[in-house]
mmCIF file of C-alpha atoms and ligand atoms in Angstrom:
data_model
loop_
_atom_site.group_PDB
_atom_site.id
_atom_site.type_symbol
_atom_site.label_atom_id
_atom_site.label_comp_id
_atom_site.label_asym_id
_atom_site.label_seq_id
_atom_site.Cartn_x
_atom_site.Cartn_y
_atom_site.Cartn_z
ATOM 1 C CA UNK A 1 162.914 170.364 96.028
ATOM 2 C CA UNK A 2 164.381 169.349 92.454
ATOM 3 C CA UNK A 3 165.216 172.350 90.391
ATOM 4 C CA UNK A 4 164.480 172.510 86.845
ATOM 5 C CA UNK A 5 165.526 174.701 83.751
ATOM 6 C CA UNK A 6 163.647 175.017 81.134
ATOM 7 C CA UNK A 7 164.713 176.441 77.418
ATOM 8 C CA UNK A 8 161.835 177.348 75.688
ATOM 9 C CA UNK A 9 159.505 179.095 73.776
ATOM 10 C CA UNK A 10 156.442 181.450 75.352
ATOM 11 C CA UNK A 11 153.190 182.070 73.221
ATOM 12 C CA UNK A 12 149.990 183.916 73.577
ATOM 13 C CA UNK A 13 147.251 180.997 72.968
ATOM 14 C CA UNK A 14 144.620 182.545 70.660
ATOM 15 C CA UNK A 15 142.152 179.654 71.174
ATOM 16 C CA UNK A 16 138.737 179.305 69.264
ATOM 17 C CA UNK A 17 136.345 176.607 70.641
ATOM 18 C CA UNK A 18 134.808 175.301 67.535
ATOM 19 C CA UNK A 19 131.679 172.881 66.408
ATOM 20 C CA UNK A 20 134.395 170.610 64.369
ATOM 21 C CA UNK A 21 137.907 170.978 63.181
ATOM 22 C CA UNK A 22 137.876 172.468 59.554
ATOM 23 C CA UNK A 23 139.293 170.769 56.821
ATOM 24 C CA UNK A 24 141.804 172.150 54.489
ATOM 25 C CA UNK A 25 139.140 175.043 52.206
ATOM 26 C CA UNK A 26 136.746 174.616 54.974
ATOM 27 C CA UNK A 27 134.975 177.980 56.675
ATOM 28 C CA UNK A 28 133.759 176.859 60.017
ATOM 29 C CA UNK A 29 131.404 179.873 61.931
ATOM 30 C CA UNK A 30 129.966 179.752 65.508
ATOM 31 C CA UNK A 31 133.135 179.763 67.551
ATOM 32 C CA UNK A 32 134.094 181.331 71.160
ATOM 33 C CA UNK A 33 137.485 183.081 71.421
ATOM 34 C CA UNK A 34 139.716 182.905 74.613
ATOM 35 C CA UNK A 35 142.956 183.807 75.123
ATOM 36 C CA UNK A 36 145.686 182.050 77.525
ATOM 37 C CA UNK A 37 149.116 182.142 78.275
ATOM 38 C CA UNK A 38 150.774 179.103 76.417
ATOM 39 C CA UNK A 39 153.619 177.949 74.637
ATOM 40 C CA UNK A 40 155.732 174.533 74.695
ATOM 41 C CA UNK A 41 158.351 175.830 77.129
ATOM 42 C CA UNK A 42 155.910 178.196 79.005
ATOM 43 C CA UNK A 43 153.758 175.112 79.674
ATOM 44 C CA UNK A 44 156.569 172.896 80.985
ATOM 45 C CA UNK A 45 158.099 175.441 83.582
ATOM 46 C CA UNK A 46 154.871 175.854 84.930
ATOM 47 C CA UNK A 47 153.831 172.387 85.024
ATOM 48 C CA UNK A 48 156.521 171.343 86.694
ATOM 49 C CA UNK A 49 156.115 174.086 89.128
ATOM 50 C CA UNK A 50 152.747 173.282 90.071
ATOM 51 C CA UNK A 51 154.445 169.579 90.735
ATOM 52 C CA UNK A 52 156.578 171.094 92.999
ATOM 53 C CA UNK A 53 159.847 171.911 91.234
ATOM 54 C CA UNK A 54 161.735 174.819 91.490
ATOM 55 C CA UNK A 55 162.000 176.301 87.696
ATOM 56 C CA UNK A 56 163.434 178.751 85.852
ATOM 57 C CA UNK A 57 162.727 179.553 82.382
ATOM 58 C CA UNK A 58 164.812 180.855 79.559
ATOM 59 C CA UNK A 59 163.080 182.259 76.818
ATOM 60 C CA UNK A 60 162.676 185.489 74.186
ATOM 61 C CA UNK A 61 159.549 187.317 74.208
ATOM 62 C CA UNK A 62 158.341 190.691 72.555
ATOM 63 C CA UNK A 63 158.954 194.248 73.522
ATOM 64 C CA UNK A 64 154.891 194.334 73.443
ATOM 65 C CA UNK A 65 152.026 194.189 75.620
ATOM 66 C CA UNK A 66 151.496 190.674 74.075
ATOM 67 C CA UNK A 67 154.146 189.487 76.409
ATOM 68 C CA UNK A 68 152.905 190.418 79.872
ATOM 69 C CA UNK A 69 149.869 188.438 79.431
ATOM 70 C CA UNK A 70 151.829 185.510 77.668
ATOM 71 C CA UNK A 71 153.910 185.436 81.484
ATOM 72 C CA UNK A 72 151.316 186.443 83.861
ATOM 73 C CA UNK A 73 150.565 182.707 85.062
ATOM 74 C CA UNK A 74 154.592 181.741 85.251
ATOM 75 C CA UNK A 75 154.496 184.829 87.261
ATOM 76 C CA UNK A 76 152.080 184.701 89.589
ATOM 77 C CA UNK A 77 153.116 180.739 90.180
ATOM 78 C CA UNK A 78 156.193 181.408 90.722
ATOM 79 C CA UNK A 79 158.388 180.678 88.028
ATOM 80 C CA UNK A 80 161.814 182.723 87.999
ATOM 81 C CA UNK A 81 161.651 184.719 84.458
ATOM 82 C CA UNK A 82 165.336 186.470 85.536
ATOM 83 C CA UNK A 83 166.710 184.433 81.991
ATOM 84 C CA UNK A 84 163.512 185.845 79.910
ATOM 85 C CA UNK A 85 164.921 188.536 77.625
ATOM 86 C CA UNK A 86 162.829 191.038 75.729
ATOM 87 C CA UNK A 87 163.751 191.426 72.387
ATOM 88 C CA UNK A 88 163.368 194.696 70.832
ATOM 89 C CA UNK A 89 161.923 194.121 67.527
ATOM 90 C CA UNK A 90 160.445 190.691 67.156
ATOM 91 C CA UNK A 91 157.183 190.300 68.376
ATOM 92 C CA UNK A 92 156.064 187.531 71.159
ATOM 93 C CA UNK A 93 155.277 184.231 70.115
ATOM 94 C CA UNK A 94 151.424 183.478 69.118
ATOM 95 C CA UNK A 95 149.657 180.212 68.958
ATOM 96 C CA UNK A 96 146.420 180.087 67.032
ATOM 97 C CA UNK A 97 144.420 176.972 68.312
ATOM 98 C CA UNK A 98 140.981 175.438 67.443
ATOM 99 C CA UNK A 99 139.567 173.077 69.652
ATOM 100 C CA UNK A 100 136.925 170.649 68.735
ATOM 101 C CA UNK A 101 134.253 169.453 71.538
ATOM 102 C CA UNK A 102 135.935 166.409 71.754
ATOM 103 C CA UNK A 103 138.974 168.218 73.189
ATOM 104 C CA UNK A 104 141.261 167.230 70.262
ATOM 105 C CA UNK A 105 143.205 170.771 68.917
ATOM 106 C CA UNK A 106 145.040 172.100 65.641
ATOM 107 C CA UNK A 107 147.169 174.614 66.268
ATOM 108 C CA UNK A 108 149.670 177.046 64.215
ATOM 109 C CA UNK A 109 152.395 178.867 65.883
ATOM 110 C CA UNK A 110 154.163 182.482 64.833
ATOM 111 C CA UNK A 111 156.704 181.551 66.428
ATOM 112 C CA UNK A 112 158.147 185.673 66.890
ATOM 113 C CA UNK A 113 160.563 186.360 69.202
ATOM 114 C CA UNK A 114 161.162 182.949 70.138
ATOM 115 C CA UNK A 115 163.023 182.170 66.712
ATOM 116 C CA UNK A 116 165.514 185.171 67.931
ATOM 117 C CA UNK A 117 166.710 183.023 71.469
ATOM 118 C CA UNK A 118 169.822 182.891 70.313
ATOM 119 C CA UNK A 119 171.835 183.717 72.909
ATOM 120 C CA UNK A 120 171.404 182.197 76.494
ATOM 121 C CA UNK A 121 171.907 185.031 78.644
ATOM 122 C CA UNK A 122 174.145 185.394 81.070
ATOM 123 C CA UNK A 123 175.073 182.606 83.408
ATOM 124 C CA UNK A 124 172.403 179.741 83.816
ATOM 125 C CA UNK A 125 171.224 179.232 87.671
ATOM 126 C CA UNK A 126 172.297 175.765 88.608
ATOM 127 C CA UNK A 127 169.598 172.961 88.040
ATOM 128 C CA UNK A 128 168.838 169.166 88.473
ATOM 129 C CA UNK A 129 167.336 168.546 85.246
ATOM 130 C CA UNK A 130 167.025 170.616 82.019
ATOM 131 C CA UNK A 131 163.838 170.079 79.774
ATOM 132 C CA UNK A 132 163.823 171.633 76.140
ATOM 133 C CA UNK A 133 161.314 171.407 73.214
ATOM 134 C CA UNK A 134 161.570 172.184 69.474
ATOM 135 C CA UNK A 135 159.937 175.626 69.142
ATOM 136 C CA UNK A 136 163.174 177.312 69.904
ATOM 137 C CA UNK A 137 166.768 177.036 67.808
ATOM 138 C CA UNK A 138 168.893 174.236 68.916
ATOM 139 C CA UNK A 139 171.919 176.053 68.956
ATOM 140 C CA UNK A 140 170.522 177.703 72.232
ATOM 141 C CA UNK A 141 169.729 174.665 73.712
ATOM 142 C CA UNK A 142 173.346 173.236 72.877
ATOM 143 C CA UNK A 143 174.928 176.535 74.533
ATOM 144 C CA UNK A 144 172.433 175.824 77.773
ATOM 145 C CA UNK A 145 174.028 172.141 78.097
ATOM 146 C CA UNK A 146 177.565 173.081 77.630
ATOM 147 C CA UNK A 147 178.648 172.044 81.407
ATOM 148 C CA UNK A 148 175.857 170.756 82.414
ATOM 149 C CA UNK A 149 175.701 167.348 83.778
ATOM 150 C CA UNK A 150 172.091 166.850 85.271
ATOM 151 C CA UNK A 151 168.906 164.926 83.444
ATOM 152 C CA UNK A 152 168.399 166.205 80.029
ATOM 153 C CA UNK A 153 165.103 165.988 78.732
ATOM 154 C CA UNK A 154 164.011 166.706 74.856
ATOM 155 C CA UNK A 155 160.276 166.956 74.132
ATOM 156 C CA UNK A 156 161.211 166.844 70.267
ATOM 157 C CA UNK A 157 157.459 168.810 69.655
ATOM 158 C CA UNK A 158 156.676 170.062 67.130
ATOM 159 C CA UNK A 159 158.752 167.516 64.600
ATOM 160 C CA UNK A 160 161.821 168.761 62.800
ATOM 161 C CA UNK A 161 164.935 168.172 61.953
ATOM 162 C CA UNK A 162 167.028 167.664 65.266
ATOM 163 C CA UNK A 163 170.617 167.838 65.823
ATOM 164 C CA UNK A 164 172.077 163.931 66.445
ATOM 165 C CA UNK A 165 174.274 165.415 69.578
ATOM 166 C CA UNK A 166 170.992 166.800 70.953
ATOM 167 C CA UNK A 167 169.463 162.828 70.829
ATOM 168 C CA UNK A 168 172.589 161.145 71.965
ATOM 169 C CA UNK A 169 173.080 163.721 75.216
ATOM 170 C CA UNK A 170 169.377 163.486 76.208
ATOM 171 C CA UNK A 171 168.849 161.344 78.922
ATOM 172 C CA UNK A 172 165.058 161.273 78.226
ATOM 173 C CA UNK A 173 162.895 161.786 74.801
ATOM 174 C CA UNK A 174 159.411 162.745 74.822
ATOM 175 C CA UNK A 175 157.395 162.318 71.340
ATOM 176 C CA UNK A 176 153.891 161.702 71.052
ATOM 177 C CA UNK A 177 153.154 158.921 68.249
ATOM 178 C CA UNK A 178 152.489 161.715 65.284
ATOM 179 C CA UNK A 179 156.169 162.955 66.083
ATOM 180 C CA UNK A 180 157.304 158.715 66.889
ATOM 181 C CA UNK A 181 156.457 158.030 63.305
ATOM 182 C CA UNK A 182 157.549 160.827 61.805
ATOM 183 C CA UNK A 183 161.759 160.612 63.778
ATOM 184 C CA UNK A 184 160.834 156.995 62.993
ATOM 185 C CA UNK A 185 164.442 155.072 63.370
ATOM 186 C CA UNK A 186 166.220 158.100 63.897
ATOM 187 C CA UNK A 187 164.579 157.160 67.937
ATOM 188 C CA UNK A 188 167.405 154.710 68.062
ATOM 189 C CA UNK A 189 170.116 157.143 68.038
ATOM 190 C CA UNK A 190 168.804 157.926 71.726
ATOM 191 C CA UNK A 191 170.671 156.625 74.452
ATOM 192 C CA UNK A 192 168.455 157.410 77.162
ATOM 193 C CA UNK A 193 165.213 156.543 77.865
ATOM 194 C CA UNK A 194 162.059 157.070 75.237
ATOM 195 C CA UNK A 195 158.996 157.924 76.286
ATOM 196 C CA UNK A 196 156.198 157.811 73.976
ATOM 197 C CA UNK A 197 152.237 159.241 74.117
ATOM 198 C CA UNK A 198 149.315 157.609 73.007
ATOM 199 C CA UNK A 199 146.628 160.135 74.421
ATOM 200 C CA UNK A 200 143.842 158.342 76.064
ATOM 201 C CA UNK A 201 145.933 154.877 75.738
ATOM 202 C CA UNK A 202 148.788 156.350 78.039
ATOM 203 C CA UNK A 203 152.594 155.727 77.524
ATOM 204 C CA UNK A 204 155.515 153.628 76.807
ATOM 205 C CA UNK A 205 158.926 154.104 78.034
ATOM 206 C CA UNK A 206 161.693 152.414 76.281
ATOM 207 C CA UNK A 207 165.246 152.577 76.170
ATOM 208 C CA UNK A 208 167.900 150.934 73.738
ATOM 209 C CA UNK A 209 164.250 149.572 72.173
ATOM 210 C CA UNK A 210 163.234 147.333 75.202
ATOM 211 C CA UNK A 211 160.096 148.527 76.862
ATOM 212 C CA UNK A 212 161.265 149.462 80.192
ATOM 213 C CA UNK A 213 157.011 150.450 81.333
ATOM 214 C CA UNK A 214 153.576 150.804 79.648
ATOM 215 C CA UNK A 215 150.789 152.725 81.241
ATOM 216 C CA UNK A 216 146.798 153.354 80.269
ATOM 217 C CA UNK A 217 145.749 156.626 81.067
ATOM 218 C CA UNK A 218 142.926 157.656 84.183
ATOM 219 C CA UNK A 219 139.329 157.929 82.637
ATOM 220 C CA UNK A 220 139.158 161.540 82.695
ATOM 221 C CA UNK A 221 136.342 164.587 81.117
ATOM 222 C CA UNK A 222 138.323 165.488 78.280
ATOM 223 C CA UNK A 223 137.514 168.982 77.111
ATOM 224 C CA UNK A 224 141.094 170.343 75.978
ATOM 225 C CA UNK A 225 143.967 168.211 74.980
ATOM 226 C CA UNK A 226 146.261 171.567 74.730
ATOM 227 C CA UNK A 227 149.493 171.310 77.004
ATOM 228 C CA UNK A 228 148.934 167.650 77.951
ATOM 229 C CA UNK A 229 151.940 166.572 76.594
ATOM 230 C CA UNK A 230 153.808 169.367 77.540
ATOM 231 C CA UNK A 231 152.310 168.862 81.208
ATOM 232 C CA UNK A 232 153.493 164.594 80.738
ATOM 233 C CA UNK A 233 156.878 165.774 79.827
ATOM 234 C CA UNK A 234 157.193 168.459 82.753
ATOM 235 C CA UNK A 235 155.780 165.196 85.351
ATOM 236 C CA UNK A 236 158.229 162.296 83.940
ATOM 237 C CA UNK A 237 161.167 164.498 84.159
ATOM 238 C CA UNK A 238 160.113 166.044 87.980
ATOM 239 C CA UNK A 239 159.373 162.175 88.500
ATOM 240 C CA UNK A 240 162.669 160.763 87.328
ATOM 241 C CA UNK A 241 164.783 163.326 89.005
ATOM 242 C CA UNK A 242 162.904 162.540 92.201
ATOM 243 C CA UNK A 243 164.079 159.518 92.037
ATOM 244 C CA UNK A 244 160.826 157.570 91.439
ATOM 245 C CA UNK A 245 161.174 154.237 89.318
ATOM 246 C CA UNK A 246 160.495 154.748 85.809
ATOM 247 C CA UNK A 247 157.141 152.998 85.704
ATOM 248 C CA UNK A 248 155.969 154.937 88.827
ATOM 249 C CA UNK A 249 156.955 158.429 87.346
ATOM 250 C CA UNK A 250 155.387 157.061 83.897
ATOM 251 C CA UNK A 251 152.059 156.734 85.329
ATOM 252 C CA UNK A 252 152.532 160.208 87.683
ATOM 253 C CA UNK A 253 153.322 161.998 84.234
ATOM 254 C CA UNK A 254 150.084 160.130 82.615
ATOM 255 C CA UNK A 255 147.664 161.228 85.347
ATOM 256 C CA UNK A 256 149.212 164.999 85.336
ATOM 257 C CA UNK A 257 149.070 165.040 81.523
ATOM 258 C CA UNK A 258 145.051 163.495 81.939
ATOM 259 C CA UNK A 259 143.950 166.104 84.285
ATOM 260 C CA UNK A 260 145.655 168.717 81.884
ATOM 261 C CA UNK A 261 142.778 168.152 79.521
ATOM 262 C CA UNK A 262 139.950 168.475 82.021
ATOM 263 C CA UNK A 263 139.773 172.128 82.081
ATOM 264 C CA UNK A 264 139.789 174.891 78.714
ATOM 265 C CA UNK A 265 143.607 176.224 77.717
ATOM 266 C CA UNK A 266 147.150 175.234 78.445
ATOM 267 C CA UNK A 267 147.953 176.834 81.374
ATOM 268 C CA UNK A 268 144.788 177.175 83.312
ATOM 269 C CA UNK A 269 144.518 173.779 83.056
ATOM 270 C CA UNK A 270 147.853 172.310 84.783
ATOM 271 C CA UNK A 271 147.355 170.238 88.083
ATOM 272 C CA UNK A 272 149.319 171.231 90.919
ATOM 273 C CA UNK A 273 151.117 167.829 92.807
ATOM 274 C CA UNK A 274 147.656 166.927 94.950
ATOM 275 C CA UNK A 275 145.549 166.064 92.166
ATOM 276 C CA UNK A 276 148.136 164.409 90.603
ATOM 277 C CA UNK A 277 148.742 162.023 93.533
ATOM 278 C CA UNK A 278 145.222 161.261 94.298
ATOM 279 C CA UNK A 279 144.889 160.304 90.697
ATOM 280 C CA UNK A 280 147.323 157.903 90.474
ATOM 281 C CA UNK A 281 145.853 156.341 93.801
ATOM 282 C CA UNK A 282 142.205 155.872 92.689
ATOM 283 C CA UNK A 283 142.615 152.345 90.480
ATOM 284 C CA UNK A 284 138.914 152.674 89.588
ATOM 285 C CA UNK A 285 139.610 155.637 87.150
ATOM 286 C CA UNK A 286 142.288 153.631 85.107
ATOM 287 C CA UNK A 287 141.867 151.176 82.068
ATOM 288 C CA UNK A 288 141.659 147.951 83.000
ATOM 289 C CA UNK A 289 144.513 147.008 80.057
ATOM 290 C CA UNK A 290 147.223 149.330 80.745
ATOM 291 C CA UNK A 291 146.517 150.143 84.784
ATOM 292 C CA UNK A 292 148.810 152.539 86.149
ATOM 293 C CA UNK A 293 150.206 149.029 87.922
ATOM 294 C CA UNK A 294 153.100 149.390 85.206
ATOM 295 C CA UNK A 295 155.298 147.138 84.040
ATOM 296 C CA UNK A 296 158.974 147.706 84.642
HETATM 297 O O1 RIB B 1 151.815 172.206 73.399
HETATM 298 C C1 RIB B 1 150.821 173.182 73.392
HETATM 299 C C2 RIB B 1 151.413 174.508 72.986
HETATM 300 O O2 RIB B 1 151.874 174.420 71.661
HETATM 301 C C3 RIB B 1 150.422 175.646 72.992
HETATM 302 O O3 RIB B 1 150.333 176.287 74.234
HETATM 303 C C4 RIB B 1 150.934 176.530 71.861
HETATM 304 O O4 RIB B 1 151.407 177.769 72.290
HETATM 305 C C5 RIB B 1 152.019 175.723 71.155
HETATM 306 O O5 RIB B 1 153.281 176.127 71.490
#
């Protein structure tokens, strides 16, 4: 069983399912509230738990009530929380979402106690693979890698400015192509691979600039894109440090990040390994363009 840190940020998903998305000004009425358990780095360590990893988090949540239903799925599945600290005065992490029939999402993040991670506590369990995102300060994530020497993996979500040493360590990149165009060249300074989202047109992994693989993506029910990229990123890196070739863990991460948007919320909706594998076996739910018979 690979095992998997994760540095990260936890949110309470505040999620209203609306008739449309409104535009800047706009009022829109009508919609159902639901809360869920979410968050970039929340997603990922349970996502690539329910692939089969063995994952610790580190995070910062609230002193507050807010926080025991932010980890009550990373709980229950299993997740070791041992590096979550409670901070004393910020408050945990909130994501307000809207999500449109269509399954597309807009989301704004207060980001709380997950700006305050920064210091890693204590000393980090030992781990194949390390995944990190953007909703937490870099300077933690540079602590977590001093000494360590497995598959690093920036999801470089949302899109800010990012440390060069963070690029040139990581092994693997995830963007999706809002967050491609806007790192634009800056890509290149990766030396690892760089794997790139397209939503219902799959992926592309590159490296150096040559595509290395290029995947469609399963038809699929959409009815909530939220935590489908975080649930791609978790898959290619529990692919890649399982050994599979690239273009086989490219299209494993596609199908997991697919079957993320089938059900309502981020973390209700992650696939455990199962579904995963039979969707990757059943060629008559993937584009006929980009199969998952990938190139390589
Ligand atoms: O990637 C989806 C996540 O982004 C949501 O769960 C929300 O909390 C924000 O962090």
């Amino acid at each position: 069983m690979s095992r998997i840190l994760v540095i990260g940020s936890v949110n309470l998903d505040v999620t209203a399912s609306v008739s449309r998305l409104p535009v800047a000004g706009e009022t829109v009425t009508g919609a159902a509230l639901s809360r869920y358990p979410g968050g970039k780095g929340a997603n990922q360590s349970l996502a690539a738990r329910r692939l089969g990893a063995e994952v610790s988090l580190v995070a910062s949540v609230g002193s507050d009530a807010t926080a025991d239903e932010a980890l009550a799925l990373l709980r229950a599945g299993g997740v070791d929380l041992s590096h979550c600290v409670a901070h004393p005065t910020a408050a945990t992490g909130t994501a307000l979402i809207c999500v449109a029939p269509s399954g597309e999402n807009h989301i704004v993040v207060a980001p709380g106690a997950n700006a305050e991670l920064n210091r890693v506590p204590g000393a980090l369990p030992p781990a194949d693979a390390m995944i990190a995102q953007l909703e937490v300060p870099q300077a933690a994530i540079a602590r977590a890698l001093q000494g360590f020497d497995g598959l690093f993996c920036m999801n470089l979500a949302p899109a800010r400015d990012v440390d060069d040493a963070l690029l040139e360590r990581a092994d693997l990149v995830v963007v999706n192509e809002t967050e491609a165009a806007w790192y634009g060249s800056r890509l290149g300074r990766c030396g690892g691979y760089v794997a790139t989202t397209f939503g219902a047109d799959g992926a592309a992994l590159r490296r150096g600039g040559e595509m290395i693989a290029r995947v469609g993506s399963p038809h699929v029910d959409v009815v909530d894109t939220t935590g489908a990229g975080d649930t791609f990123t978790a898959a290619l890196t529990v692919g890649l440090v399982e050994g599979m070739p690239p273009a086989e863990a490219l299209a494993f991460a596609c199908a997991a990040g697919a079957l993320a948007t089938t059900r309502p919320g981020a973390q209700p909706s992650l696939p455990g390994r199962a579904d995963v594998e039979a969707l990757v076996a059943d060629q008559s739910r993937w584009n006929d363009a980009g199969s998952n018979s990938a190139t390589e």
